[in-house]
Coordinates of C-alpha atoms and ligand atoms in Angstrom, one line a residue:
M1 CA 7.6 8.9 -42.1
P2 CA 8.6 6.0 -39.4
S3 CA 6.5 2.6 -40.0
P4 CA 5.3 1.0 -37.2
L5 CA 7.4 -1.4 -35.1
I6 CA 6.2 -4.6 -35.5
N7 CA 6.9 -7.2 -32.5
S8 CA 3.9 -9.2 -31.4
E9 CA 5.2 -11.7 -29.7
I10 CA 6.3 -9.7 -26.8
P11 CA 3.4 -7.7 -25.4
I12 CA 3.9 -4.2 -24.9
G13 CA 2.4 -2.2 -23.1
R14 CA 2.8 1.8 -21.7
F15 CA 1.6 4.4 -19.3
A16 CA 1.4 7.9 -20.9
P17 CA 0.8 10.8 -18.6
S18 CA 0.1 14.1 -19.6
P19 CA 2.7 16.5 -17.9
T20 CA -0.2 19.4 -16.8
G21 CA 0.3 18.3 -13.6
E22 CA 2.1 16.1 -10.7
L23 CA 1.2 12.4 -10.3
H24 CA -1.8 11.9 -8.0
L25 CA -3.5 9.0 -6.7
G26 CA -5.0 8.4 -9.5
S27 CA -2.7 8.3 -12.2
L28 CA -0.4 6.7 -9.9
T29 CA -2.9 3.6 -9.9
T30 CA -3.3 3.6 -13.7
A31 CA 0.6 3.5 -13.4
L32 CA 0.9 0.9 -11.4
A33 CA -2.0 -1.5 -13.0
S34 CA -0.5 -0.9 -16.2
Y35 CA 3.1 -1.8 -15.0
C36 CA 1.9 -4.9 -13.1
H37 CA -0.6 -6.2 -16.1
I38 CA 2.1 -6.4 -18.9
K39 CA 5.1 -7.2 -16.8
S40 CA 2.8 -10.6 -15.6
L41 CA 2.7 -11.2 -19.1
G42 CA 6.7 -10.9 -19.7
G43 CA 5.8 -7.8 -21.4
R44 CA 7.7 -4.3 -22.1
W45 CA 6.5 -1.3 -20.4
L46 CA 6.9 1.9 -22.2
L47 CA 6.5 5.7 -21.0
R48 CA 5.5 8.2 -23.6
M49 CA 5.0 11.9 -22.3
E50 CA 2.0 13.0 -24.2
D51 CA 3.0 16.8 -23.9
T52 CA 1.6 18.0 -27.3
D53 CA -0.2 20.9 -25.8
T54 CA 2.7 23.2 -24.7
Q55 CA 0.8 25.3 -23.3
R56 CA -0.7 23.2 -20.2
C57 CA 2.3 20.7 -20.2
K58 CA 5.3 22.1 -18.7
P59 CA 8.8 20.6 -19.2
E60 CA 9.3 20.4 -15.0
F61 CA 6.1 18.6 -14.9
S62 CA 7.5 15.4 -17.0
Q63 CA 10.9 15.8 -14.8
Q64 CA 8.9 15.2 -12.0
I65 CA 6.8 12.3 -12.8
L66 CA 10.0 10.7 -14.1
R67 CA 11.6 11.5 -10.8
D68 CA 8.4 9.7 -8.9
L69 CA 8.3 6.9 -11.3
D70 CA 11.6 6.1 -10.7
N71 CA 11.6 6.3 -6.9
L72 CA 8.6 4.1 -7.1
G73 CA 10.8 1.3 -8.6
L74 CA 8.3 1.3 -11.9
H75 CA 10.9 1.5 -14.1
H76 CA 10.4 1.6 -17.9
D77 CA 11.8 0.0 -20.8
G78 CA 13.8 2.0 -23.7
E79 CA 13.3 5.4 -24.3
V80 CA 10.7 8.3 -23.1
I81 CA 8.9 9.5 -26.1
Y82 CA 8.1 12.9 -25.9
Q83 CA 5.0 14.0 -28.2
S84 CA 6.4 17.7 -28.1
Q85 CA 9.2 16.3 -30.4
R86 CA 7.1 14.2 -32.6
Q87 CA 5.1 16.8 -34.0
A88 CA 6.4 16.3 -37.6
I89 CA 5.7 12.8 -37.3
Y90 CA 2.2 13.3 -36.9
D91 CA 1.6 16.1 -39.4
D92 CA 3.1 13.8 -42.1
Y93 CA 0.7 10.7 -40.8
L94 CA -2.2 13.5 -41.2
H95 CA -1.3 14.3 -45.1
D96 CA -0.2 11.2 -46.4
K97 CA -3.2 8.5 -44.8
L98 CA -5.5 11.2 -44.2
A99 CA -5.5 13.4 -47.1
D100 CA -9.0 11.8 -48.6
T101 CA -10.7 12.3 -45.0
A102 CA -9.5 15.4 -42.9
Y103 CA -10.5 18.7 -44.1
A104 CA -9.7 22.4 -42.9
C105 CA -12.4 24.0 -40.6
E106 CA -13.0 27.7 -39.7
C107 CA -16.0 27.7 -37.0
S108 CA -16.2 29.3 -34.1
R109 CA -16.5 27.9 -30.7
K110 CA -19.9 30.4 -31.5
D111 CA -20.9 29.2 -34.8
L112 CA -21.3 25.6 -33.2
A113 CA -23.1 26.0 -29.8
G114 CA -25.6 24.0 -29.3
F115 CA -24.5 21.0 -31.4
N116 CA -23.3 17.7 -29.9
V117 CA -21.2 16.6 -32.9
Y118 CA -19.8 18.9 -35.6
P119 CA -22.3 19.8 -38.4
R120 CA -20.0 19.8 -41.1
F121 CA -20.7 23.2 -42.0
C122 CA -16.8 23.1 -43.5
L123 CA -16.8 19.4 -45.5
G124 CA -16.7 20.3 -49.4
K125 CA -15.1 24.0 -48.6
G126 CA -12.0 23.6 -49.8
L127 CA -10.1 25.8 -47.4
T128 CA -6.6 25.6 -47.3
W129 CA -5.0 23.3 -44.2
I130 CA -2.7 26.2 -43.3
G131 CA -4.3 28.4 -40.3
H132 CA -7.2 26.3 -39.9
K133 CA -8.0 23.6 -37.6
I134 CA -8.1 20.4 -39.5
R135 CA -10.9 17.6 -38.5
V136 CA -11.4 14.2 -39.5
Q137 CA -14.3 12.2 -41.1
L138 CA -14.9 9.3 -38.3
P139 CA -16.5 6.0 -39.9
D140 CA -20.3 6.3 -39.7
R141 CA -20.5 2.5 -38.8
D142 CA -20.5 0.5 -35.2
V143 CA -17.0 -0.3 -34.2
T144 CA -17.0 -3.5 -31.5
F145 CA -14.2 -4.6 -29.3
L146 CA -14.0 -6.6 -26.1
D147 CA -12.9 -4.4 -23.1
N148 CA -11.4 -6.8 -20.9
L149 CA -12.8 -5.2 -17.9
Q150 CA -15.8 -3.5 -18.8
G151 CA -16.8 -6.2 -21.7
W152 CA -17.9 -5.7 -25.0
Q153 CA -18.3 -2.1 -26.7
S154 CA -19.9 -1.3 -29.7
V155 CA -20.0 2.7 -30.8
N156 CA -20.8 4.6 -33.7
P157 CA -17.8 7.3 -33.6
Q158 CA -19.5 9.0 -36.2
Q159 CA -22.5 9.8 -34.3
T160 CA -21.1 10.1 -30.5
L161 CA -17.7 12.4 -31.6
G162 CA -18.3 13.3 -35.3
D163 CA -15.5 15.1 -37.3
V164 CA -13.0 15.0 -34.4
V165 CA -10.7 17.8 -34.5
L166 CA -7.0 16.4 -35.4
K167 CA -5.0 19.4 -35.2
R168 CA -5.7 23.1 -33.8
A169 CA -5.6 26.6 -35.8
D170 CA -2.5 27.1 -33.9
G171 CA -0.8 24.2 -35.3
I172 CA -0.8 22.0 -32.2
I173 CA -1.6 18.2 -32.2
N174 CA -4.5 17.2 -30.5
Y175 CA -3.9 14.1 -28.1
F176 CA -6.4 11.8 -30.6
L177 CA -4.3 11.7 -33.0
A178 CA -1.1 11.6 -31.6
V179 CA -1.9 8.9 -29.3
S180 CA -3.1 6.6 -32.4
V181 CA 0.0 7.3 -34.5
D182 CA 2.3 6.6 -31.2
D183 CA 0.3 3.7 -29.9
G184 CA 1.0 2.4 -33.6
L185 CA 4.7 2.9 -33.8
Q186 CA 5.6 1.7 -31.1
G187 CA 3.7 -1.6 -31.4
V188 CA 2.1 -1.3 -28.6
T189 CA 0.1 -4.7 -28.3
H190 CA -1.9 -4.0 -24.5
I191 CA -3.8 -0.9 -23.3
M192 CA -4.7 -0.2 -20.0
R193 CA -6.0 3.2 -19.3
G194 CA -8.7 5.0 -17.1
L195 CA -11.9 4.7 -17.8
D196 CA -12.4 8.3 -18.6
I197 CA -11.1 7.1 -22.3
L198 CA -13.2 4.8 -22.7
P199 CA -16.2 7.1 -25.3
L200 CA -12.8 7.7 -27.6
T201 CA -12.0 4.3 -28.1
T202 CA -13.7 2.9 -30.9
A203 CA -12.5 6.2 -32.4
Q204 CA -8.7 5.6 -32.1
I205 CA -9.3 2.1 -32.7
A206 CA -11.1 3.4 -36.3
L207 CA -8.6 6.3 -36.7
M208 CA -5.5 3.5 -36.4
D209 CA -7.0 1.2 -39.2
M210 CA -7.2 4.5 -41.4
L211 CA -3.4 5.2 -40.9
D212 CA -3.0 1.9 -41.4
L213 CA -1.1 1.4 -38.1
P214 CA -1.5 -2.2 -36.4
A215 CA -4.3 -2.8 -34.3
V216 CA -4.0 -3.0 -30.5
R217 CA -5.1 -6.4 -29.5
S218 CA -6.1 -6.1 -25.8
W219 CA -7.8 -3.2 -24.2
H220 CA -8.5 -2.6 -20.3
H221 CA -10.3 0.7 -19.0
L222 CA -10.0 0.9 -15.3
P223 CA -11.9 2.3 -12.6
L224 CA -10.9 5.3 -11.2
V225 CA -10.1 6.6 -8.0
Q226 CA -12.8 9.8 -7.1
N227 CA -12.4 12.3 -4.8
A228 CA -14.8 13.2 -1.6
Y229 CA -17.2 14.6 -4.7
G230 CA -17.6 11.6 -6.5
Q231 CA -15.1 13.6 -9.0
K232 CA -12.7 11.5 -10.8
L233 CA -9.4 12.8 -9.4
S234 CA -7.8 14.8 -12.0
K235 CA -5.3 18.5 -11.5
Q236 CA -8.4 20.6 -13.0
N237 CA -9.8 19.6 -9.3
L238 CA -6.7 19.9 -7.5
A239 CA -5.7 16.1 -6.9
Q240 CA -3.6 16.6 -4.3
P241 CA 0.2 15.0 -6.1
I242 CA 1.9 12.1 -4.5
D243 CA 5.1 12.6 -2.8
T244 CA 8.0 9.9 -3.4
G245 CA 10.7 11.9 -1.1
S246 CA 11.1 8.5 0.7
V247 CA 11.6 5.0 0.6
Q248 CA 8.6 4.5 3.5
K249 CA 6.6 7.0 1.3
C250 CA 7.1 5.1 -1.3
Q251 CA 6.4 1.8 0.3
A252 CA 2.9 3.6 1.9
L253 CA 2.0 4.4 -1.8
I254 CA 2.5 1.2 -3.7
Q255 CA 0.7 -0.4 -0.5
H256 CA -2.6 2.2 -1.3
G257 CA -2.2 2.1 -4.6
L258 CA -2.2 -1.8 -4.8
G259 CA -5.1 -1.6 -1.8
L260 CA -7.3 0.5 -4.3
L261 CA -6.5 -2.0 -7.3
K262 CA -8.0 -4.3 -5.1
Q263 CA -4.8 -6.7 -5.2
P264 CA -3.8 -8.9 -1.9
P265 CA -1.1 -7.1 -0.4
V266 CA 2.6 -7.2 -0.7
E267 CA 5.1 -7.1 2.0
M268 CA 7.3 -4.3 2.6
D269 CA 10.3 -4.2 1.3
T270 CA 12.4 -2.2 -1.6
P271 CA 9.8 -0.6 -3.6
E272 CA 11.6 -2.5 -6.2
R273 CA 10.7 -6.0 -4.4
M274 CA 7.3 -5.0 -3.4
L275 CA 6.3 -4.7 -7.5
V276 CA 7.8 -8.2 -8.1
Q277 CA 5.5 -9.5 -5.6
A278 CA 2.7 -7.7 -6.8
V279 CA 3.5 -8.5 -10.4
V280 CA 3.5 -12.5 -9.3
Q281 CA 0.4 -11.6 -7.5
W282 CA -1.3 -9.6 -10.1
D283 CA -4.9 -10.7 -10.6
E284 CA -7.9 -8.3 -12.6
T285 CA -10.5 -10.1 -11.7
P286 CA -11.6 -7.8 -8.9
L287 CA -11.8 -5.0 -11.3
K288 CA -14.3 -6.1 -13.8
G289 CA -17.1 -4.4 -14.8
Q290 CA -16.4 -1.9 -11.8
A291 CA -16.5 2.0 -12.6
V292 CA -14.9 3.4 -9.2
L293 CA -11.7 2.1 -7.5
G294 CA -12.5 4.3 -4.3
R295 CA -12.4 7.5 -3.0
T296 CA -10.2 9.9 -1.4
G297 CA -9.6 13.1 0.1
Ligands
LIG1 N1 -2.3 11.2 -21.7 C1 -3.7 10.7 -21.2 C2 -3.8 11.3 -19.7 O1 -3.2 11.6 -19.2 C3 -3.4 9.0 -21.2 C4 -4.0 9.0 -22.5 C5 -4.4 7.3 -22.5 O2 -3.4 6.5 -21.9 O3 -4.6 6.8 -23.9 O4 -5.1 10.9 -19.1

């Protein structure tokens, strides 16, 4: 089982798209913001493909995301990590670190209709872990952290999420376990991601602690880009993919993304040089306390 990389002197950020589709304006703003932020701190920007869900994620989307980021000058540091190749690591952490707090569950969706959090029907049944989904008992206490954009957060993950599923009955590791293991193992110190994930963050903090992984030092949950109906842009609601097929298009995308992020404009130049300017000018102040970056489409 690999042990965490501790290199706390250098800030480490990451962009962690799920390749269930191509990048859209929402994911572009997350990539741009996390890049500019971590580079403004002199840090490293890692890229991780969150493709554990092999039914929904497609290698061609990963390839397109890599091409788009490269065209935009958003060059990552180090090797790209693919979660689909790290199943054994997540399984090891599950068995080694969560043996006492995780348990197998055979409840169907129908059994659980009407419950907000899992009513622990299977806790204590001692079901085999093979062929069943695995849940973990999240702590029943308030977990508190400072989000640099959204302010202090204090949430009891047991009351809001309950015993979340870490591994599905078909063997697929859920996002929540994979993200916690990888942020810990990759020594990520600064997480900047969409506000839609904020409800999971105290649970991630608690789980990383249970996994004996180093804590993330700094959190930012970014306001979201919405569509014309006020929904978060997502592949599910058919957000338009970005087109990075020419330098002019990349320049326009960078300008547009920085504008949505309420950053001062940069001079038209190569994408790489535009990003150098954006890093120098990076200022998170206008994003503080905001839930929405803007609407599009
Ligand atoms: N993979 C998640 C997504 O594409 C992001 C996870 C994260 O940044 O923690 O929405």
